[in-house]
PDB file of C-alpha atoms in Angstrom:
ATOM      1  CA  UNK A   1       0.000   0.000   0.000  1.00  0.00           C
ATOM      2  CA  UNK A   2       1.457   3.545  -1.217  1.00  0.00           C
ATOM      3  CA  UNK A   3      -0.217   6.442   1.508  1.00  0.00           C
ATOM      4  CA  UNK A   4       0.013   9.647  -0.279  1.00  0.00           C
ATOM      5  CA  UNK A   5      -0.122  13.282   1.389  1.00  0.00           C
ATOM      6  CA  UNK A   6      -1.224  16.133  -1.233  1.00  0.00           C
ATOM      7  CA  UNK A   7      -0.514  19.524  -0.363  1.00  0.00           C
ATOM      8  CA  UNK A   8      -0.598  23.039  -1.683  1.00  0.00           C
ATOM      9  CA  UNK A   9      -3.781  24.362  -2.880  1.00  0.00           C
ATOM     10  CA  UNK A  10      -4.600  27.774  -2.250  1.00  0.00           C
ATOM     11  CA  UNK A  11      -6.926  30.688  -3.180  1.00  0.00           C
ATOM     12  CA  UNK A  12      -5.419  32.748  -6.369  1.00  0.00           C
ATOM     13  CA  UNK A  13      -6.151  35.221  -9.259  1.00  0.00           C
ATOM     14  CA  UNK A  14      -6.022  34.515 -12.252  1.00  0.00           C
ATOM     15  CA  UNK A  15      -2.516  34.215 -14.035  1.00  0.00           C
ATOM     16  CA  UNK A  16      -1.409  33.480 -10.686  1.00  0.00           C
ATOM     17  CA  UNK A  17       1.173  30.038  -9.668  1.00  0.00           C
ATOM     18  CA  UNK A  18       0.847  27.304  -7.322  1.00  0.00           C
ATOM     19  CA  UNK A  19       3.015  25.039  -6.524  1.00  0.00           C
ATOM     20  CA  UNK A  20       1.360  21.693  -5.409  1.00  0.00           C
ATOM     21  CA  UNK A  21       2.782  18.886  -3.178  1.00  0.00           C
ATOM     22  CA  UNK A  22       2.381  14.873  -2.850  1.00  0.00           C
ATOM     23  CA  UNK A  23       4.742  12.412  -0.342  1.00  0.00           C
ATOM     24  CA  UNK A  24       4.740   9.226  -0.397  1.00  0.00           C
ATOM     25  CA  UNK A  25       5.006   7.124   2.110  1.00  0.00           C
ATOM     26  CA  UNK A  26       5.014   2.780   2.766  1.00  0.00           C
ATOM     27  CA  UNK A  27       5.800   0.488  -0.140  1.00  0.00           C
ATOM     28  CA  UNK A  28       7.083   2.704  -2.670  1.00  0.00           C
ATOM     29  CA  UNK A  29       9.565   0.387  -4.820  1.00  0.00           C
ATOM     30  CA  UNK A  30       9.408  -3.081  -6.186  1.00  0.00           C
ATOM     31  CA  UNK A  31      12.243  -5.294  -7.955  1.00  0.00           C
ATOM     32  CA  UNK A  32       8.842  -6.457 -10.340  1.00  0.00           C
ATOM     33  CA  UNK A  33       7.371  -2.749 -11.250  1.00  0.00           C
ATOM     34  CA  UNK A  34       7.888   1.403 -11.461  1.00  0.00           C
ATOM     35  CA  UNK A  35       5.201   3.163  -9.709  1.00  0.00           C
ATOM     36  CA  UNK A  36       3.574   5.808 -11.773  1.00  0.00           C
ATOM     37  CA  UNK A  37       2.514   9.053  -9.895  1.00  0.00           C
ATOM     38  CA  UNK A  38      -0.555  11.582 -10.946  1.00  0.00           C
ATOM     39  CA  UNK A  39      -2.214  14.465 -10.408  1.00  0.00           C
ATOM     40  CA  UNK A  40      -6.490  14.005 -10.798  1.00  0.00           C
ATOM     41  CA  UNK A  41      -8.779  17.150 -10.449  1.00  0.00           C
ATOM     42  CA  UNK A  42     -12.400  17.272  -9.401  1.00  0.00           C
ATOM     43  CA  UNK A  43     -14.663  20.424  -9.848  1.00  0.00           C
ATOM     44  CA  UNK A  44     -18.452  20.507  -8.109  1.00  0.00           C
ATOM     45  CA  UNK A  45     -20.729  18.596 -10.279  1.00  0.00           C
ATOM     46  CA  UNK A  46     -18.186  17.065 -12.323  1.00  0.00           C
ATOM     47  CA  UNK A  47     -16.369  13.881 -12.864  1.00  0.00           C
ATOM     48  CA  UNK A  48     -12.604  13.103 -11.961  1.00  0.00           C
ATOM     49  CA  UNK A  49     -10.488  14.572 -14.741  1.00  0.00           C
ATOM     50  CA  UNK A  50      -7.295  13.762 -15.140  1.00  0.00           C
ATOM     51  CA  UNK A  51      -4.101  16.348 -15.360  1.00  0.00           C
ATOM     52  CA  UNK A  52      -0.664  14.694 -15.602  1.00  0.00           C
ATOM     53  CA  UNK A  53       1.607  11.706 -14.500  1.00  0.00           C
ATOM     54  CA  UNK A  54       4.869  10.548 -14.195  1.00  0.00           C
ATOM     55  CA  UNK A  55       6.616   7.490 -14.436  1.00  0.00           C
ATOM     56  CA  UNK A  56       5.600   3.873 -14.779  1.00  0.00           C
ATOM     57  CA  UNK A  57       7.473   1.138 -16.539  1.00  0.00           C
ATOM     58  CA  UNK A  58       7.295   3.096 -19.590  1.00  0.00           C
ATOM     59  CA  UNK A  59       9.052   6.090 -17.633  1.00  0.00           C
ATOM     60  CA  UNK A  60       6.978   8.680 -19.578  1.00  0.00           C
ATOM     61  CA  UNK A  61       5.365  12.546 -18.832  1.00  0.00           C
ATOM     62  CA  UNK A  62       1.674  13.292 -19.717  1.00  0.00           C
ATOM     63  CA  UNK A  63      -0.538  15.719 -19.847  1.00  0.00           C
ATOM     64  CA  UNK A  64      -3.638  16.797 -20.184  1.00  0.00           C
ATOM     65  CA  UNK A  65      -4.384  19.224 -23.291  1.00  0.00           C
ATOM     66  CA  UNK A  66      -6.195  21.682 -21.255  1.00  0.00           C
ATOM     67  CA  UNK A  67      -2.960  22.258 -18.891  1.00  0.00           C
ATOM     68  CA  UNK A  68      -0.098  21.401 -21.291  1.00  0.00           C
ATOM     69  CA  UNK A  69       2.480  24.184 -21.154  1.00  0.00           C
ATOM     70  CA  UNK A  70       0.786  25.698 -18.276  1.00  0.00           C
ATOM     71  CA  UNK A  71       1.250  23.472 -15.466  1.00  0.00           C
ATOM     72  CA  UNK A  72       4.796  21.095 -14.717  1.00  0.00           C
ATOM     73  CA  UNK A  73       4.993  17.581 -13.165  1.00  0.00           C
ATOM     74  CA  UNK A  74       8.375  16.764 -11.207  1.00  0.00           C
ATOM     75  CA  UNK A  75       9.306  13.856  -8.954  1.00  0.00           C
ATOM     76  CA  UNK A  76      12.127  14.256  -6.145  1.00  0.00           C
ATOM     77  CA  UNK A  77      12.923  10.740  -5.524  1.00  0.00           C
ATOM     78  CA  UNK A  78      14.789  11.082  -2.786  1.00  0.00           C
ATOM     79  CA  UNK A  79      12.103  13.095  -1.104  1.00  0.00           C
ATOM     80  CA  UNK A  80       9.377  10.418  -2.097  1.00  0.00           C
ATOM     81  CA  UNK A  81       8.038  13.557  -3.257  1.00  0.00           C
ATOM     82  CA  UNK A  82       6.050  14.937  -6.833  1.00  0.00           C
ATOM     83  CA  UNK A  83       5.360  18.131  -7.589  1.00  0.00           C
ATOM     84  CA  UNK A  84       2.868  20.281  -9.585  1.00  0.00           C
ATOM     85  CA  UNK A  85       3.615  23.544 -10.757  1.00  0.00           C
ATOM     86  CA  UNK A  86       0.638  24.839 -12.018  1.00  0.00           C
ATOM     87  CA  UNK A  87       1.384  28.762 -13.789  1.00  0.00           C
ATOM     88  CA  UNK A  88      -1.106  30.495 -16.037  1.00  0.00           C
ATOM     89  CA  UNK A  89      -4.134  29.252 -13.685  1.00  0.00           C
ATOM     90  CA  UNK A  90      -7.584  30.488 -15.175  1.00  0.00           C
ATOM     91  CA  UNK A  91     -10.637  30.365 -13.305  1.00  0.00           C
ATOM     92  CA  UNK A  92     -11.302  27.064 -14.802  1.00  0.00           C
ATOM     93  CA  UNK A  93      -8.372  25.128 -13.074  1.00  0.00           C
ATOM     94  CA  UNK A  94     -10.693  25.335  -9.841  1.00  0.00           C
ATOM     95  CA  UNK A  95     -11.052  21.990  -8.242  1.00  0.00           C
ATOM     96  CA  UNK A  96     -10.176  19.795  -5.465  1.00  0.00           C
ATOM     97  CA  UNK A  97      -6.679  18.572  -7.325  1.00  0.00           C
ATOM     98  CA  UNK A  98      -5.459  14.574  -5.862  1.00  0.00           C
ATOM     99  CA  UNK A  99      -2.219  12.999  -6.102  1.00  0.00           C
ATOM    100  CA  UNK A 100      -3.087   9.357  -6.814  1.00  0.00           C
ATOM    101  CA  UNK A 101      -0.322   6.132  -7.783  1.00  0.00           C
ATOM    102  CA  UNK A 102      -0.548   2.861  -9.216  1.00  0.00           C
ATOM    103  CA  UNK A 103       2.391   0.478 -10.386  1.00  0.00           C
ATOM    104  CA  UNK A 104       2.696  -0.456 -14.144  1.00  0.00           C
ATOM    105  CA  UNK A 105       2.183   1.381 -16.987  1.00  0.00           C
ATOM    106  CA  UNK A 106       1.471   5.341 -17.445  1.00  0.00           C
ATOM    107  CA  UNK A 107      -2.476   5.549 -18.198  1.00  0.00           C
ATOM    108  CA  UNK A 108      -5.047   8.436 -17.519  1.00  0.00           C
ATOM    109  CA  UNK A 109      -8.004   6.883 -16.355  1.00  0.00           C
ATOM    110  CA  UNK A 110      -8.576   7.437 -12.539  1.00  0.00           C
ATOM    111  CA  UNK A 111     -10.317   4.106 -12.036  1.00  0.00           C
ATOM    112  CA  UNK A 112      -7.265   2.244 -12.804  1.00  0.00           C
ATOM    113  CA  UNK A 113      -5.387   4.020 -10.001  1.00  0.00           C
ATOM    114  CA  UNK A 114      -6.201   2.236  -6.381  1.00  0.00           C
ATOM    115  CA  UNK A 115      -3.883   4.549  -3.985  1.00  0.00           C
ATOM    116  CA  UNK A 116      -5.008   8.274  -3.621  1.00  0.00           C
ATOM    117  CA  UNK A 117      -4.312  11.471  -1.454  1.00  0.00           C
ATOM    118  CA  UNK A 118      -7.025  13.398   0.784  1.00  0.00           C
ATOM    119  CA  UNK A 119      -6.960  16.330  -1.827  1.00  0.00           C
ATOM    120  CA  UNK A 120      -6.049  20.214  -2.117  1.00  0.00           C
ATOM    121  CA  UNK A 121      -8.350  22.477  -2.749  1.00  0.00           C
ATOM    122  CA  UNK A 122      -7.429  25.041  -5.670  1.00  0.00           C
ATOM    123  CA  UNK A 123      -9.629  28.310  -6.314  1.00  0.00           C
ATOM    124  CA  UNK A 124      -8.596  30.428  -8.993  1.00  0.00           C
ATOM    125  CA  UNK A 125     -10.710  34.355  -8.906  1.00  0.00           C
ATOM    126  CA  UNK A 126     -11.242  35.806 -12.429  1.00  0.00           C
TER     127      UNK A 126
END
């Protein structure tokens, strides 16, 4: 089991930046598998979108088309930490944002992923 702590929302304007956080703690690494680490969003009324990931067997970066160039997913391994810098928020980034993992391959669809954070709540004010 992977715990995850997300981190990092905030209330902002828009163009504004945040910055968002997820640790990971417990069983983190396998000899078998690569864990792949995302970022999810959920606005009222609407279903879990996803936003990026990072990693997985196939070691790859993705993103979403409505945040590509805008927002940047990191990894600090030795922190057992990812990152989300999110720049150019519009008023339409507002949503609880999770951190979620699974181990395999590098996919986008939130039921696949079985290990998820509490959440962050991000508000961006036209």
């Amino acid at each position: 089991q992977v715990r995850l702590v997300d981190s990092g929302g905030g209330s902002v304007q828009a163009g504004g930046s945040l910055r968002l956080s997820c640790v990971a703690s417990g069983r983190t690494s396998s000899p078998f598998s690569s864990l792949v680490m995302a970022w999810f969003r959920q606005a009222p009324g609407k279903e879990r979108e996803f936003v990026s990931s990072i990693g997985g067997i196939d070691g790859t970066i993705d993103y979403a088309d409505s945040v590509q160039g805008r927002f940047t997913i990191s990894e600090d391994n030795a922190k057992n930490t990812m990152y989300l810098q999110m720049n150019s928020l519009k008023p339409e980034d507002t949503a609880v944002y999770y951190c979620a993992a699974k181990w395999g391959s590098n996919i986008r669809s939130p039921t696949m992923y079985n290990n998820w954070g509490q959440g962050t709540q991000v508000t961006v004010s036209s």
